Amino acid sequence: MSVYQAPQRDIKFVMNELLEMPAHYASLPNCEDASVEIVDAIREEGAKFATNVLAPLNKVGDQEGCTWREDGVTTPTGFKEAYAQFREAGWPGLIQSEQYGGQGLPFSVGVMFGEMISSANMAWSMFNGANVGTLETIHVWGSEQQKNIYMPKIVEGRWGGTMCLTEPHCGTDLGLLRTKAEPNSDGSYNISGTKIFITEGEHDMAENIVHIVLARLPDAPAGVKGISLFIVPKFTPTQDGEVGERNGVSCGSIEHKMGINGSPTCVMNFDGAKGYLLGPENKGLNCMFTFMNNARLAVAMQGMVHAEVGFQKSLAYAKDRLQMRSLTGAKNPEGPADPIIVHPDVRRMLLTQKSLAEGGRMLNFHIAKMLDVLQRSDDADLIKQTEDELGLLTPIAKAFLTETGFESANLALQCFGGHGYIKEWEVEQNVRDARIACIYEGTTGIQALDLLGRKILMTKGERLRSFTKKIHKFCETHQDDKELAPFVNQLAKYNKEWGELVMKVGGAAMQNPDELGAASVDFLMYSGYVVLGYFWAQAAVTAHKALKTDTTDSNFYLAKIKTARFYFDRMLPKTRGYVATMNTGADNLMALDAEHFSF
């Protein structure tokens, strides 16, 4: 049975060669500590922690799950001990500000570390994942007093954090939320209501849990314009910042889920709990987008991780499992059959997983690089360009990588045949764990509407044009290189078509708004395949250059080029189906009256 191994060589390729992170760090203020030696050491030690400590607990977490009692939630065997090691090693503060006890390293270093721990144990990794978003939200919107009270404890890993948005009746439509915030004379508020689907809402791994909660003030405007954001701690901090009295917040139950069983998904009850306004009144949704965007990018990473985990497991199995003979003659003549990796259809499944996992890593690390710029650069023009590109790529990364991550997890199970359906191989766990990523932090449909509606059409296509110009310039630069022509020429055609599709869908939507919704998911998936095509073309260029100077690692670079070829030959053509369905319009979806839907 295969055990997760951090793909350190590929991570180094993406960071040091493809994205040129050493030069990137050198160009930003206060990144002196992000030397090649330091980043390498973090990657190597992080890989050890992921493989030796977290991976053995992955199956334990799935089998045991979390246990709810009235006095709290107990995590699976070994989770608390692993978290203690995590804290002692200083990992929670890796990318956090030194002002609050962190190590001050760039965000992208944290993404590198986060990929490895998520791959080793998705459920466990989510405990720290929620903390990152909590810290970012308090850092952006909190007062100095709030930052000084809450951030050092969360950075240290002693306190945890959550995001409390949705309620039983409202789902994604947060304009319907009913949680109330009644002001007190001391400037605090009494928060009352129920929140559902709260990741890490209650557990035994932290001394205190800091809830970031959406609620309505009295006489607030209706809908999303009347929502405010509050800090509501499980225990009210004392004047010296330590754990004080228990607040009026409790976990009513935990969900019995399809997957990620080691991570408690909680129903949280706020019964006059003392809370503190975070950011301006009635601007809570705007403030919460800091947390939500952080979470969406974290979920994009999860999608890629499920592809990586599936690939590693199915690759190891395909090399060992003997079944049938190769169509071109025996490849294992001394054995009773050939390993299944010789069969073309198994190769198809493996290469699909490999191309999506490695392509997703390129996209995720590129996004992390942009976040470094936003957090550290003092170049106003660069910041504006980066914000626009990040706005475009966020819904693509979140939705496309989770959809293809789930596809990859399913392909891994298929590679195992009947054994994949058996729990002992942990392949079906990856499928179950992967499924939620397409849903939470905004479903694929929600991301698609955000991409096509808000990020492209509402900007009159400017954000997309800026990105397609980058692709166009890349293609022009390499169009005369015969070795790269198969990638560059195809990419240029898709890049041109991308803009044409926006014009067509946008024109149709002006006549009938339903055209936007009818085309949006197809458009997003098309966009995802083209974006990964752009990164695979860059990877091919980088690998070609390396082969001219590096003969010691030629197999790695040749594999990169051949995987790029597979992606362009076998994956990009999937866009033809999305174009065809987009072009059929909305009528075939809306023609059947609601009352005629029956069974």
Short mmCIF file of C-alpha atoms in Angstrom, two decimals, residues 79-371:
data_model
loop_
_atom_site.label_atom_id
_atom_site.label_comp_id
_atom_site.label_asym_id
_atom_site.label_seq_id
_atom_site.Cartn_x
_atom_site.Cartn_y
_atom_site.Cartn_z
CA PHE A 79 -4.69 14.37 16.15
CA LYS A 80 -4.00 16.38 19.33
CA GLU A 81 -0.49 14.96 19.64
CA ALA A 82 0.27 15.80 16.00
CA TYR A 83 -1.00 19.32 16.57
CA ALA A 84 1.26 19.65 19.61
CA GLN A 85 4.25 18.73 17.41
CA PHE A 86 3.02 21.20 14.80
CA ARG A 87 2.96 23.98 17.38
CA GLU A 88 6.29 23.09 18.94
CA ALA A 89 7.96 23.24 15.54
CA GLY A 90 6.59 26.74 14.97
CA TRP A 91 4.66 25.83 11.83
CA PRO A 92 1.51 27.89 12.66
CA GLY A 93 3.50 31.13 12.48
CA LEU A 94 5.41 30.33 9.29
CA ILE A 95 3.98 33.15 7.17
CA GLN A 96 2.52 35.34 9.91
CA SER A 97 3.79 38.77 10.86
CA GLU A 98 6.76 38.91 13.20
CA GLN A 99 4.89 41.65 15.04
CA TYR A 100 2.49 38.99 16.33
CA GLY A 101 5.03 36.22 16.89
CA GLY A 102 5.26 34.79 13.38
CA GLN A 103 8.29 34.11 11.20
CA GLY A 104 7.31 36.61 8.51
CA LEU A 105 7.97 34.40 5.47
CA PRO A 106 6.13 35.00 2.17
CA PHE A 107 2.64 33.60 1.67
CA SER A 108 3.85 31.30 -1.11
CA VAL A 109 6.13 29.45 1.33
CA GLY A 110 3.05 28.69 3.38
CA VAL A 111 1.26 27.40 0.28
CA MET A 112 4.15 25.05 -0.39
CA PHE A 113 3.96 23.72 3.17
CA GLY A 114 0.16 23.63 3.06
CA GLU A 115 0.13 21.44 -0.02
CA MET A 116 2.18 18.77 1.71
CA ILE A 117 0.17 18.61 4.93
CA SER A 118 -3.12 18.67 3.00
CA SER A 119 -1.97 15.79 0.83
CA ALA A 120 -0.89 13.75 3.83
CA ASN A 121 -4.04 14.32 5.86
CA MET A 122 -6.74 16.58 4.46
CA ALA A 123 -8.98 16.50 7.54
CA TRP A 124 -6.16 17.34 9.97
CA SER A 125 -4.82 20.15 7.79
CA MET A 126 -8.13 21.98 7.91
CA PHE A 127 -7.63 22.87 11.58
CA ASN A 128 -4.77 25.19 10.65
CA GLY A 129 -6.40 26.24 7.36
CA ALA A 130 -9.27 27.96 9.17
CA ASN A 131 -6.75 29.81 11.35
CA VAL A 132 -5.04 31.39 8.34
CA GLY A 133 -8.28 32.98 7.14
CA THR A 134 -9.15 34.14 10.66
CA LEU A 135 -5.79 35.85 11.02
CA GLU A 136 -6.02 37.54 7.64
CA THR A 137 -9.51 38.87 8.37
CA ILE A 138 -8.56 40.26 11.77
CA HIS A 139 -5.34 41.72 10.35
CA VAL A 140 -7.20 43.55 7.55
CA TRP A 141 -10.32 44.68 9.43
CA GLY A 142 -9.52 44.54 13.14
CA SER A 143 -8.61 47.39 15.46
CA GLU A 144 -5.14 47.47 16.97
CA GLN A 145 -6.60 46.23 20.23
CA GLN A 146 -8.31 43.29 18.47
CA LYS A 147 -5.12 42.40 16.63
CA ASN A 148 -3.08 42.47 19.81
CA ILE A 149 -5.58 40.34 21.72
CA TYR A 150 -6.29 37.63 19.16
CA MET A 151 -3.51 37.39 16.62
CA PRO A 152 -0.55 36.36 18.82
CA LYS A 153 -2.51 33.45 20.31
CA ILE A 154 -3.69 32.20 16.91
CA VAL A 155 -0.22 32.65 15.42
CA GLU A 156 1.18 30.59 18.27
CA GLY A 157 -1.39 27.88 17.58
CA ARG A 158 -2.89 28.06 21.07
CA TRP A 159 -6.18 29.50 19.78
CA GLY A 160 -8.12 28.47 16.67
CA GLY A 161 -10.49 30.29 14.35
CA THR A 162 -13.62 29.73 12.27
CA MET A 163 -15.77 31.39 9.62
CA CYS A 164 -19.49 31.45 10.56
CA LEU A 165 -21.58 32.47 7.57
CA THR A 166 -24.49 30.32 6.56
CA GLU A 167 -27.63 29.30 8.43
CA PRO A 168 -30.10 26.43 8.03
CA HIS A 169 -32.52 28.38 5.84
CA CYS A 170 -30.24 30.48 3.64
CA GLY A 171 -27.34 28.46 2.20
CA THR A 172 -25.40 30.64 -0.22
CA ASP A 173 -27.97 33.46 -0.11
CA LEU A 174 -26.53 35.29 2.88
CA GLY A 175 -28.97 38.14 2.41
CA LEU A 176 -31.50 35.90 4.19
CA LEU A 177 -29.47 35.37 7.36
CA ARG A 178 -31.23 36.05 10.68
CA THR A 179 -28.49 36.01 13.35
CA LYS A 180 -28.89 39.15 15.46
CA ALA A 181 -26.42 41.48 17.13
CA GLU A 182 -27.83 43.60 19.97
CA PRO A 183 -25.56 46.43 21.17
CA ASN A 184 -24.45 46.63 24.82
CA SER A 185 -23.50 49.75 26.74
CA ASP A 186 -19.84 48.70 26.91
CA GLY A 187 -19.46 48.64 23.12
CA SER A 188 -19.86 44.87 22.79
CA TYR A 189 -22.83 43.07 21.22
CA ASN A 190 -24.99 40.10 22.16
CA ILE A 191 -24.97 37.68 19.24
CA SER A 192 -27.92 35.27 18.90
CA GLY A 193 -28.59 32.76 16.14
CA THR A 194 -27.56 29.44 14.65
CA LYS A 195 -24.84 28.81 12.08
CA ILE A 196 -24.32 25.54 10.21
CA PHE A 197 -21.49 23.84 8.31
CA ILE A 198 -18.86 25.45 10.53
CA THR A 199 -15.50 23.79 9.95
CA GLU A 200 -13.61 23.29 13.23
CA GLY A 201 -16.41 25.09 15.12
CA GLU A 202 -15.60 23.04 18.23
CA HIS A 203 -12.67 20.73 19.02
CA ASP A 204 -10.12 19.80 21.66
CA MET A 205 -6.94 20.99 19.94
CA ALA A 206 -7.03 24.66 20.98
CA GLU A 207 -7.50 26.51 24.25
CA ASN A 208 -9.92 28.96 22.68
CA ILE A 209 -11.76 29.26 19.36
CA VAL A 210 -12.31 32.66 17.75
CA HIS A 211 -15.46 32.74 15.62
CA ILE A 212 -15.79 35.31 12.82
CA VAL A 213 -19.57 35.73 12.59
CA LEU A 214 -21.99 37.49 10.25
CA ALA A 215 -25.00 39.02 12.01
CA ARG A 216 -27.54 41.85 11.71
CA LEU A 217 -27.67 44.98 13.83
CA PRO A 218 -31.09 46.33 14.89
CA ASP A 219 -32.77 48.33 12.11
CA ALA A 220 -30.09 47.21 9.60
CA PRO A 221 -31.09 47.40 5.93
CA ALA A 222 -32.59 44.26 4.44
CA GLY A 223 -30.51 41.85 2.40
CA VAL A 224 -26.74 41.79 2.11
CA LYS A 225 -26.46 45.54 2.74
CA GLY A 226 -27.51 45.00 6.34
CA ILE A 227 -24.89 42.47 7.45
CA SER A 228 -22.10 43.22 9.92
CA LEU A 229 -19.10 41.16 10.99
CA PHE A 230 -18.20 40.24 14.58
CA ILE A 231 -15.49 38.49 16.58
CA VAL A 232 -17.15 36.03 18.97
CA PRO A 233 -14.66 34.02 21.07
CA LYS A 234 -15.54 30.72 22.75
CA PHE A 235 -13.95 32.12 25.91
CA THR A 236 -13.94 35.88 26.45
CA PRO A 237 -10.32 37.03 26.79
CA THR A 238 -9.17 38.57 30.06
CA GLN A 239 -7.47 41.97 30.18
CA ASP A 240 -4.07 40.32 29.88
CA GLY A 241 -5.21 38.36 26.82
CA GLU A 242 -5.65 34.95 28.41
CA VAL A 243 -8.68 32.64 28.41
CA GLY A 244 -11.48 34.05 30.54
CA GLU A 245 -15.12 33.14 31.11
CA ARG A 246 -17.03 30.80 28.82
CA ASN A 247 -19.07 32.75 26.27
CA GLY A 248 -22.61 31.97 25.17
CA VAL A 249 -21.56 29.90 22.16
CA SER A 250 -21.85 26.14 21.93
CA CYS A 251 -21.74 23.30 19.42
CA GLY A 252 -25.22 21.81 19.06
CA SER A 253 -24.06 18.85 16.96
CA ILE A 254 -21.58 17.74 14.33
CA GLU A 255 -22.53 16.55 10.86
CA HIS A 256 -22.25 12.90 9.81
CA LYS A 257 -20.52 13.44 6.51
CA MET A 258 -19.55 11.67 3.33
CA GLY A 259 -15.86 12.44 3.87
CA ILE A 260 -13.20 14.44 5.76
CA ASN A 261 -14.49 12.69 8.87
CA GLY A 262 -11.53 13.77 10.99
CA SER A 263 -12.58 17.41 10.60
CA PRO A 264 -15.67 18.38 12.67
CA THR A 265 -18.36 20.22 10.73
CA CYS A 266 -20.45 21.89 13.41
CA VAL A 267 -23.83 23.42 14.12
CA MET A 268 -22.99 26.43 16.27
CA ASN A 269 -25.51 28.07 18.57
CA PHE A 270 -24.97 31.66 19.69
CA ASP A 271 -27.15 32.44 22.72
CA GLY A 272 -26.51 36.06 23.59
CA ALA A 273 -22.79 35.47 23.11
CA LYS A 274 -20.62 38.52 23.63
CA GLY A 275 -19.19 39.71 20.31
CA TYR A 276 -17.15 42.63 19.04
CA LEU A 277 -17.70 44.52 15.79
CA LEU A 278 -15.05 43.76 13.18
CA GLY A 279 -14.88 46.43 10.48
CA PRO A 280 -17.62 48.98 9.68
CA GLU A 281 -21.30 48.47 10.48
CA ASN A 282 -23.36 46.90 7.66
CA LYS A 283 -20.22 46.16 5.65
CA GLY A 284 -19.77 42.67 7.01
CA LEU A 285 -20.08 40.85 3.73
CA ASN A 286 -17.36 43.03 2.20
CA CYS A 287 -15.14 42.29 5.20
CA MET A 288 -15.93 38.58 5.12
CA PHE A 289 -14.78 38.37 1.50
CA THR A 290 -11.24 38.61 2.90
CA PHE A 291 -11.90 35.30 4.66
CA MET A 292 -13.91 33.80 1.79
CA ASN A 293 -11.30 34.56 -0.88
CA ASN A 294 -8.63 33.07 1.36
CA ALA A 295 -10.81 29.98 1.81
CA ARG A 296 -11.54 29.66 -1.91
CA LEU A 297 -7.86 29.62 -2.73
CA ALA A 298 -7.27 27.06 0.03
CA VAL A 299 -9.99 24.88 -1.52
CA ALA A 300 -8.36 25.24 -4.94
CA MET A 301 -5.28 23.75 -3.33
CA GLN A 302 -7.40 20.92 -1.96
CA GLY A 303 -8.65 20.10 -5.46
CA MET A 304 -5.09 19.79 -6.74
CA VAL A 305 -4.13 17.74 -3.68
CA HIS A 306 -6.82 15.15 -4.35
CA ALA A 307 -5.43 14.74 -7.87
CA GLU A 308 -1.90 14.33 -6.47
CA VAL A 309 -2.95 11.79 -3.85
CA GLY A 310 -4.96 9.80 -6.39
CA PHE A 311 -2.08 9.83 -8.84
CA GLN A 312 0.47 8.63 -6.29
CA LYS A 313 -1.72 5.75 -5.15
CA SER A 314 -2.80 4.60 -8.61
CA LEU A 315 0.74 4.92 -10.04
CA ALA A 316 2.19 2.67 -7.34
CA TYR A 317 -0.61 0.17 -7.84
CA ALA A 318 -0.34 0.21 -11.64
CA LYS A 319 3.35 -0.65 -11.48
CA ASP A 320 2.75 -3.64 -9.17
CA ARG A 321 -0.60 -5.06 -10.26
CA LEU A 322 -0.22 -7.86 -12.83
CA GLN A 323 -3.11 -8.41 -15.18
CA MET A 324 -3.31 -9.49 -18.85
CA ARG A 325 -0.63 -9.06 -21.45
CA SER A 326 0.31 -5.96 -23.36
CA LEU A 327 -1.33 -5.75 -26.79
CA THR A 328 2.12 -5.34 -28.31
CA GLY A 329 3.65 -8.36 -26.62
CA ALA A 330 4.66 -9.42 -23.14
CA LYS A 331 6.52 -6.78 -21.13
CA ASN A 332 7.02 -9.06 -18.13
CA PRO A 333 7.74 -12.41 -19.83
CA GLU A 334 9.01 -14.05 -16.64
CA GLY A 335 5.77 -13.32 -14.82
CA PRO A 336 2.22 -14.60 -15.27
CA ALA A 337 1.00 -11.24 -16.62
CA ASP A 338 2.14 -7.70 -17.29
CA PRO A 339 1.79 -4.79 -14.86
CA ILE A 340 -1.31 -2.83 -15.77
CA ILE A 341 0.70 0.33 -16.43
CA VAL A 342 1.50 -1.09 -19.89
CA HIS A 343 -2.16 -0.83 -20.98
CA PRO A 344 -3.11 2.35 -22.89
CA ASP A 345 -6.31 3.01 -20.96
CA VAL A 346 -4.49 2.82 -17.63
CA ARG A 347 -1.93 5.24 -19.07
CA ARG A 348 -4.80 7.55 -20.03
CA MET A 349 -6.05 7.60 -16.44
CA LEU A 350 -2.59 8.05 -14.94
CA LEU A 351 -1.60 10.83 -17.30
CA THR A 352 -4.90 12.63 -16.74
CA GLN A 353 -4.23 12.65 -13.00
CA LYS A 354 -0.58 13.62 -13.47
CA SER A 355 -1.31 16.47 -15.87
CA LEU A 356 -4.07 17.88 -13.65
CA ALA A 357 -2.07 17.56 -10.43
CA GLU A 358 1.10 19.11 -11.84
CA GLY A 359 -0.79 21.73 -13.84
CA GLY A 360 -2.84 22.60 -10.77
CA ARG A 361 0.35 23.00 -8.75
CA MET A 362 1.64 25.52 -11.30
CA LEU A 363 -1.59 27.52 -11.11
CA ASN A 364 -1.79 27.44 -7.32
CA PHE A 365 1.80 28.51 -6.84
CA HIS A 366 1.35 31.27 -9.42
CA ILE A 367 -1.61 32.53 -7.38
CA ALA A 368 0.51 32.31 -4.23
CA LYS A 369 3.17 34.38 -5.97
CA MET A 370 0.55 37.04 -6.73
CA LEU A 371 -0.52 37.09 -3.10
#
